[in-house]
XYZ file of C-alpha atoms in Angstrom:
531
model
C 8.534 11.036 -30.204
C 6.417 8.526 -32.175
C 3.497 6.873 -30.440
C 5.238 3.482 -30.434
C 8.299 4.871 -28.609
C 6.057 6.614 -26.109
C 4.241 3.370 -25.463
C 7.497 1.457 -24.967
C 8.751 4.173 -22.629
C 5.610 3.919 -20.542
C 6.049 0.156 -20.130
C 9.731 0.593 -19.277
C 8.706 3.083 -16.630
C 6.077 0.658 -15.341
C 8.785 -2.031 -15.078
C 10.946 0.424 -13.105
C 7.980 1.193 -10.814
C 7.542 -2.508 -10.210
C 11.204 -3.029 -9.345
C 11.125 -0.073 -6.961
C 8.014 -1.452 -5.297
C 9.690 -4.865 -4.991
C 12.435 -3.245 -2.922
C 10.024 -1.142 -0.840
C 8.047 -3.827 0.979
C 10.849 -5.170 3.177
C 9.248 -3.882 6.395
C 7.007 -6.946 6.089
C 10.008 -9.273 6.251
C 10.797 -8.096 9.777
C 9.213 -11.147 11.393
C 11.679 -13.364 9.527
C 14.594 -12.027 11.584
C 12.881 -10.434 14.628
C 13.188 -13.454 16.944
C 16.898 -13.889 16.122
C 17.518 -10.178 16.581
C 15.708 -10.295 19.934
C 17.732 -13.310 21.043
C 21.023 -11.793 19.918
C 20.364 -8.458 21.666
C 18.427 -9.946 24.636
C 15.217 -8.042 23.858
C 11.741 -8.751 25.201
C 8.912 -9.504 22.777
C 7.493 -6.056 23.547
C 10.819 -4.397 22.654
C 11.080 -6.486 19.502
C 7.557 -5.431 18.568
C 8.494 -1.829 19.269
C 11.248 -1.982 16.631
C 8.795 -3.467 14.125
C 6.192 -0.892 15.075
C 8.628 1.963 14.475
C 9.250 0.539 11.022
C 5.536 0.762 10.365
C 5.441 4.235 11.915
C 8.192 5.395 9.590
C 6.363 3.972 6.624
C 2.943 5.375 7.350
C 3.690 8.664 9.123
C 6.034 9.702 6.314
C 3.184 9.151 3.859
C 1.920 12.723 4.090
C 5.223 14.627 3.638
C 6.486 12.208 1.006
C 3.106 12.366 -0.703
C 3.214 16.131 -0.850
C 6.723 15.869 -2.303
C 5.561 13.364 -4.937
C 2.563 15.488 -5.903
C 4.537 18.712 -6.106
C 7.919 17.608 -7.505
C 7.065 14.456 -9.389
C 7.923 10.852 -8.506
C 11.674 10.758 -9.219
C 13.086 12.818 -6.321
C 11.213 10.813 -3.643
C 12.552 7.591 -5.218
C 16.112 8.873 -4.868
C 15.480 9.850 -1.255
C 14.007 6.423 -0.634
C 17.140 4.675 -1.900
C 19.332 6.670 0.476
C 17.051 6.108 3.482
C 16.953 2.346 2.928
C 20.755 2.184 2.818
C 21.218 4.352 5.937
C 18.441 2.595 7.846
C 19.378 -1.066 7.367
C 23.155 -0.757 7.821
C 23.140 0.105 11.568
C 20.711 -2.779 12.185
C 23.171 -5.105 10.482
C 26.005 -3.754 12.665
C 23.900 -4.277 15.787
C 23.232 -7.892 14.808
C 26.954 -8.398 14.242
C 27.990 -6.794 17.543
C 25.420 -8.384 19.874
C 24.000 -7.370 23.229
C 24.664 -3.863 24.468
C 26.083 -2.581 21.189
C 23.035 -0.539 20.227
C 20.207 0.878 22.342
C 16.585 0.032 21.628
C 15.873 3.690 20.810
C 18.579 3.769 18.151
C 17.240 0.602 16.614
C 13.749 2.086 16.592
C 15.034 5.203 14.834
C 16.783 3.302 12.057
C 13.831 0.947 11.702
C 11.635 4.014 11.216
C 14.114 5.268 8.615
C 13.764 2.080 6.605
C 9.996 2.529 6.709
C 10.274 6.144 5.585
C 12.550 5.176 2.726
C 10.181 2.411 1.651
C 7.256 4.816 1.735
C 9.024 7.532 -0.242
C 10.241 5.167 -2.993
C 6.965 3.306 -3.200
C 4.932 6.535 -3.358
C 6.920 7.710 -6.371
C 6.586 4.358 -8.089
C 2.824 4.240 -7.555
C 2.263 7.772 -8.790
C 4.260 7.175 -11.972
C 2.357 3.940 -12.708
C -1.039 5.635 -12.162
C -0.159 8.645 -14.322
C 1.329 6.644 -17.194
C -1.881 4.577 -17.558
C -4.732 6.930 -16.646
C -7.466 4.798 -18.239
C -6.349 1.561 -16.559
C -5.156 2.712 -13.170
C -6.469 -0.324 -11.324
C -4.528 -2.736 -13.511
C -1.402 -0.548 -13.844
C -1.064 0.104 -10.140
C -1.762 -3.579 -9.372
C 1.732 -4.468 -10.663
C 3.772 -2.304 -8.249
C 1.257 -3.064 -5.499
C 1.747 -6.771 -6.089
C 5.522 -6.403 -6.232
C 5.379 -4.572 -2.898
C 3.553 -7.557 -1.434
C 6.043 -9.961 -2.998
C 9.024 -8.125 -1.539
C 9.206 -10.132 1.672
C 9.222 -13.448 -0.219
C 11.791 -12.215 -2.738
C 14.388 -11.099 -0.190
C 13.670 -13.955 2.203
C 14.229 -16.438 -0.621
C 17.408 -14.759 -1.809
C 18.811 -14.708 1.715
C 17.880 -18.312 2.584
C 19.375 -19.453 -0.713
C 22.638 -17.570 -0.339
C 22.989 -17.319 3.465
C 20.849 -19.998 5.152
C 20.496 -19.426 8.912
C 22.654 -16.301 8.847
C 20.566 -13.377 10.064
C 23.471 -10.874 9.880
C 24.025 -11.523 6.173
C 20.282 -11.331 5.628
C 20.295 -7.794 7.033
C 23.289 -6.933 4.838
C 21.354 -8.148 1.784
C 18.411 -5.954 2.783
C 20.761 -2.995 3.160
C 22.585 -3.293 -0.149
C 20.043 -4.900 -2.457
C 17.048 -2.655 -1.654
C 18.950 0.609 -2.068
C 20.767 -0.579 -5.194
C 17.612 -1.738 -6.998
C 15.752 1.491 -6.164
C 18.706 3.638 -7.232
C 19.149 1.775 -10.530
C 15.415 1.887 -11.333
C 15.422 5.635 -10.704
C 17.098 6.220 -14.104
C 14.278 4.433 -15.970
C 11.345 5.987 -14.111
C 9.539 8.598 -16.205
C 6.031 10.002 -16.522
C 5.221 9.675 -20.222
C 2.358 11.503 -21.987
C -0.359 9.183 -23.309
C 0.037 9.013 -27.122
C -2.831 10.009 -29.340
C -4.596 11.838 -26.561
C -3.404 15.397 -27.063
C -4.553 18.334 -29.069
C -2.152 21.207 -29.042
C -3.524 24.499 -27.785
C -1.074 27.377 -28.105
C -0.145 29.065 -24.874
C -1.463 32.377 -26.109
C -4.937 30.861 -26.009
C -4.593 29.935 -22.390
C -5.845 32.334 -19.698
C -3.215 33.789 -17.423
C -4.530 31.764 -14.509
C -3.743 28.603 -16.500
C -7.229 27.092 -16.167
C -8.476 24.260 -18.292
C -10.160 25.056 -21.565
C -13.950 25.202 -21.160
C -15.604 23.008 -23.797
C -18.828 23.810 -25.532
C -21.899 21.732 -24.777
C -21.546 19.799 -28.016
C -17.914 19.077 -27.223
C -18.838 17.824 -23.802
C -21.127 15.200 -25.338
C -18.386 13.630 -27.349
C -15.227 14.045 -25.302
C -13.895 13.963 -21.823
C -10.717 15.218 -20.256
C -8.201 12.440 -19.663
C -6.029 12.145 -16.618
C -2.472 13.052 -17.563
C 0.525 14.339 -15.782
C 3.759 15.607 -17.227
C 6.558 15.671 -14.733
C 8.808 18.689 -14.990
C 11.877 17.800 -16.991
C 10.653 14.441 -18.247
C 8.016 15.266 -20.832
C 8.702 15.202 -24.521
C 5.679 17.416 -25.143
C 6.212 21.157 -25.169
C 4.783 23.307 -22.416
C 2.275 24.664 -24.924
C 0.662 21.263 -25.117
C -1.398 21.420 -21.976
C -4.904 20.152 -22.674
C -5.590 16.456 -23.256
C -8.787 15.560 -25.085
C -9.592 11.861 -25.157
C -12.096 9.965 -27.253
C -15.314 9.100 -25.492
C -15.348 5.861 -23.611
C -18.586 3.893 -23.668
C -17.679 2.248 -20.382
C -17.912 3.963 -16.988
C -15.056 6.356 -16.421
C -12.281 5.254 -14.125
C -12.538 8.355 -12.058
C -16.088 7.983 -10.791
C -16.508 7.904 -7.062
C -17.520 4.757 -5.219
C -20.027 6.884 -3.364
C -21.362 8.743 -6.396
C -22.286 7.477 -9.825
C -20.335 8.542 -12.859
C -22.058 11.264 -14.773
C -22.768 10.872 -18.413
C -20.296 12.002 -20.950
C -22.958 14.187 -22.374
C -22.698 17.011 -19.882
C -23.744 20.589 -20.461
C -21.388 23.523 -20.413
C -22.182 24.034 -16.765
C -21.137 20.446 -16.071
C -17.751 20.996 -17.683
C -16.429 22.967 -14.736
C -13.186 24.832 -14.661
C -10.417 23.187 -12.676
C -7.060 24.471 -11.485
C -4.156 22.914 -13.311
C -0.436 23.178 -12.840
C 1.709 23.537 -15.930
C 1.652 20.165 -17.634
C -0.946 18.664 -15.271
C -4.457 18.031 -16.462
C -7.312 17.247 -14.114
C -8.940 13.915 -14.883
C -12.429 13.038 -15.981
C -13.533 12.349 -12.444
C -12.565 15.920 -11.601
C -14.548 17.298 -14.480
C -17.648 15.268 -13.872
C -17.704 15.812 -10.115
C -17.128 19.464 -9.301
C -17.070 18.790 -5.573
C -14.421 16.082 -6.031
C -12.029 18.026 -8.224
C -8.991 17.884 -5.981
C -9.595 17.225 -2.308
C -6.533 17.050 -0.124
C -5.103 18.301 3.158
C -7.522 19.574 5.744
C -10.348 19.471 3.232
C -10.345 15.688 3.636
C -11.406 15.909 7.248
C -14.681 17.586 6.251
C -15.731 14.586 4.146
C -17.700 11.739 5.672
C -16.237 9.440 3.021
C -12.739 10.134 4.332
C -13.576 9.068 7.889
C -15.336 5.912 6.668
C -12.343 4.905 4.561
C -9.870 6.004 7.267
C -11.444 3.887 9.998
C -11.981 0.945 7.680
C -8.342 0.898 6.552
C -7.125 1.175 10.132
C -9.152 -1.751 11.397
C -8.098 -4.114 8.644
C -4.501 -2.968 8.233
C -3.775 -3.177 11.952
C -5.096 -6.730 11.974
C -2.872 -7.720 9.086
C 0.193 -6.016 10.507
C -0.087 -7.850 13.815
C 0.247 -11.208 12.077
C 2.843 -9.978 9.572
C 5.110 -8.578 12.286
C 4.678 -11.459 14.712
C 4.358 -14.642 12.669
C 7.963 -15.436 13.649
C 7.085 -15.386 17.353
C 3.985 -17.509 16.695
C 6.112 -20.092 14.898
C 8.570 -20.233 17.787
C 5.794 -20.588 20.375
C 3.982 -23.396 18.572
C 7.121 -25.410 17.802
C 8.443 -24.948 21.366
C 5.426 -26.880 22.651
C 4.749 -29.223 19.723
C 8.356 -30.389 19.168
C 10.773 -28.753 21.653
C 13.694 -30.815 20.348
C 13.603 -29.180 16.917
C 16.893 -27.505 15.987
C 16.797 -23.661 16.033
C 17.863 -23.565 12.399
C 14.798 -25.625 11.486
C 12.506 -23.280 13.394
C 14.135 -20.279 11.692
C 13.518 -21.948 8.365
C 9.860 -22.296 9.331
C 9.759 -18.586 10.120
C 11.115 -17.745 6.665
C 8.602 -20.114 5.106
C 5.670 -18.355 6.734
C 7.041 -14.955 5.743
C 7.191 -16.300 2.179
C 3.631 -17.585 2.396
C 2.412 -14.219 3.669
C 4.281 -12.468 0.868
C 3.142 -14.784 -1.928
C -0.490 -14.628 -0.898
C -0.263 -10.845 -0.475
C 1.139 -10.688 -3.997
C -1.675 -12.868 -5.321
C -4.290 -10.815 -3.498
C -2.979 -7.537 -4.859
C -2.948 -8.802 -8.447
C -6.382 -10.360 -8.104
C -7.836 -7.309 -6.416
C -6.387 -4.679 -8.758
C -7.355 -6.414 -11.973
C -10.739 -7.726 -10.817
C -11.730 -4.290 -9.490
C -11.474 -2.883 -13.014
C -13.515 -5.806 -14.395
C -16.184 -5.615 -11.677
C -16.475 -1.878 -12.027
C -16.386 -1.502 -15.766
C -18.216 -4.661 -16.862
C -20.692 -5.181 -14.062
C -20.989 -1.714 -12.537
C -20.164 -2.986 -9.054
C -18.470 -0.859 -6.437
C -14.811 -1.551 -5.787
C -15.668 -1.507 -2.071
C -17.077 -5.020 -2.412
C -13.451 -6.178 -2.570
C -12.927 -4.645 0.876
C -15.851 -6.740 2.089
C -14.067 -9.755 0.625
C -10.858 -8.745 2.402
C -12.614 -8.382 5.754
C -14.242 -11.780 5.281
C -10.843 -13.404 4.579
C -9.352 -11.699 7.591
C -12.214 -12.969 9.778
C -11.475 -16.546 8.738
C -7.743 -15.998 9.400
C -8.439 -14.800 12.954
C -10.632 -17.824 13.654
C -7.856 -20.151 12.499
C -5.310 -18.225 14.584
C -7.461 -18.795 17.665
C -7.705 -22.531 16.980
C -4.482 -23.762 15.299
C -2.128 -25.439 17.791
C -0.232 -27.648 15.376
C 2.565 -25.533 13.774
C 2.211 -27.617 10.606
C -1.200 -26.012 10.087
C -0.122 -22.441 10.826
C 0.064 -21.901 7.073
C -3.717 -21.444 7.177
C -3.208 -18.285 9.257
C -0.320 -16.876 7.239
C -1.896 -17.604 3.845
C -5.278 -16.110 4.680
C -3.699 -13.108 6.399
C -1.521 -12.450 3.359
C -4.429 -12.847 0.983
C -6.710 -10.541 2.952
C -3.940 -7.925 3.234
C -3.217 -8.166 -0.496
C -6.845 -7.810 -1.529
C -7.145 -4.778 0.742
C -4.130 -2.925 -0.607
C -4.674 -4.004 -4.210
C -7.787 -1.872 -4.545
C -7.597 0.793 -1.816
C -5.348 3.335 -3.579
C -7.650 3.217 -6.613
C -10.650 3.902 -4.395
C -8.815 6.872 -2.853
C -7.838 8.292 -6.271
C -11.433 8.041 -7.508
C -12.957 9.535 -4.403
C -10.597 12.479 -3.843
C -8.804 12.972 -7.169
C -5.721 11.494 -8.826
C -3.461 14.535 -8.436
C -3.506 14.446 -4.643
C -3.278 10.671 -4.543
C 0.153 10.420 -2.924
C -0.521 12.778 -0.004
C -4.109 11.590 0.377
C -2.914 7.999 0.539
C -0.282 9.070 3.076
C -2.978 10.738 5.150
C -5.169 7.667 4.951
C -2.440 5.307 6.116
C -2.035 7.256 9.368
C -4.883 4.994 10.498
C -2.556 2.026 10.041
C -0.031 3.683 12.373
C -2.616 3.928 15.126
C -4.155 0.477 14.805
C -0.894 -1.254 13.908
C 0.851 0.116 16.997
C -2.025 -0.868 19.281
C -2.307 -4.419 17.972
C 1.454 -5.050 17.778
C 2.130 -3.836 21.273
C -0.855 -5.787 22.591
C 0.574 -8.960 21.014
C 3.968 -8.231 22.573
C 2.449 -7.672 26.001
C 0.415 -10.884 25.817
C 3.490 -12.838 24.685
C 5.709 -11.368 27.398
C 3.135 -12.182 30.098
C 3.438 -15.856 29.167
C 7.220 -15.885 28.653
C 10.069 -16.843 30.989
C 13.647 -15.589 31.084
C 16.216 -18.263 30.214
C 19.581 -18.577 31.992
C 21.173 -16.954 28.977
C 19.038 -13.824 29.507
C 16.691 -14.201 26.538
C 12.945 -14.724 26.734
C 10.977 -17.697 25.477
C 7.436 -19.028 25.713
C 6.745 -22.766 25.602
C 2.987 -22.688 26.019
C 2.123 -22.858 22.325
C -1.069 -21.123 21.310
C -1.624 -19.743 24.823
C 1.427 -17.519 24.299
C -0.548 -15.175 22.051
C -4.192 -16.380 21.743
C -5.717 -13.408 23.590
C -4.327 -10.932 21.055
C -6.367 -12.551 18.294
C -9.630 -12.017 20.133
C -8.978 -8.293 19.776
C -8.240 -8.487 16.049
C -11.273 -10.684 15.431
C -13.469 -7.967 16.933
C -11.689 -5.334 14.825
C -12.235 -7.285 11.599
C -15.945 -7.831 12.309
C -16.299 -4.124 12.988
C -14.517 -3.436 9.702
C -16.873 -5.754 7.854
C -19.899 -3.910 9.248
C -18.286 -0.549 8.301
C -17.662 -1.684 4.697
C -21.235 -2.917 4.307
C -22.481 0.359 5.783
C -20.434 2.339 3.229
C -21.946 0.297 0.405
C -25.434 0.939 1.712
C -24.605 4.655 1.989
C -23.536 4.647 -1.651
C -26.820 3.063 -2.725
C -28.828 5.609 -0.752
C -26.878 8.569 -2.148
C -27.112 7.140 -5.655
C -30.886 6.915 -5.276
C -31.080 10.540 -4.159
C -28.873 11.610 -7.058
C -31.080 9.703 -9.500
C -34.251 11.326 -8.104
C -32.657 14.785 -8.289
C -31.609 14.206 -11.898
C -35.095 13.140 -12.975
C -36.629 16.095 -11.100
C -34.267 18.509 -12.859
């Protein structure tokens, strides 16, 4: 296939990845219909939060098995599984909303909510892996598009529903059921992992050792070339199986694969530096793997032996849990503030305000992901700055959001909380997968990212349930059997003291990781000069 057709195919696949991601972020739209679902089924705020928490559990706990599936079978099968899980998960929730109180138990709702999360995770994991592998030299920018679409998902579906079915929560759930699964299923046919044109030199299979290791370059070759990240999914490549080794032209800029805790080595490595690396048929280990022998492909239990893993794991948990608490509960916050500020407001107006704040969260998350993904490449390549500085920025934005959440009593100013929370969440997720791929290798990215997001399960569950308990403690049961809180900010204020502490701890952790990098870089520099 000519280079131009390969290039077009890669961009078509990137568009498919973006569409899949757009349909995979609907767990974050839960707060747009959670209060109405709770009212319809007579649920407490804690039970409502439990359903949302199980959606998050499904998304993050399925990260490891779906990641292993993506890394071993390629991105297409997990996308197909994701489409089916979204359809099966949302439909019973729609039926429950239609039938009302007593039609479905809380445990069944939690199960199907978890299924929607698992489907989102599976489809999104495949989309992200395809985007990263199709553009190995610009992973930060390429993955920023599906990451941003994932953040925009809540706004997209909330807007579609409010436009077509204003005030109708049942039809909203039906839209989520049919639209998400249909978009993912249709995009599946356009998703491919395409070899990078102009980056291959054919090496006949008879020249390859039986163990299928990468070709060891001579010292002179190592000074002028590097091995490029490339992945050929079984059944999708147009390159023959004999074409295994990718040799890219030298890049004067820092390589994309260098670790945020270790400096990128020079392209002029010796033969000893060009280490052998295991490679599956059609899968070539990237330049980060070649330059950092101890970071070739770290996954599974090997992660737990790395200090960097625990730093990143704890940091992600602290910040993600903070963001998820606001994302899942902004609807309850809207109801509480309006109930005190203007109790005569029509329920449809309040529901419209809920959708507006979900849209604000989504739009700012989208903006943060685009800004973070693109700027991380610029900061890293042009200025040599660590991508982790963007995590410091995210923690700072989150800190400001928590302070506003503790102070805002006028619901007309609640947009300050939702916008800053969405922006901080977007900046966090716009750069984190790239950091993980650089630190532990691209080829285990999906399962490593799934392992990393287990931290979000822990912190997200703690913060969400704490919000629900605080809200329930200030609520009263109406004659109709539903719960409501008319105390405004006091309904949930105490929960934000916890998240403020978590964010400040995350900020200290991020700064500590940066300082650790500088110290290790100094040791590496001294060792290099001594050698």
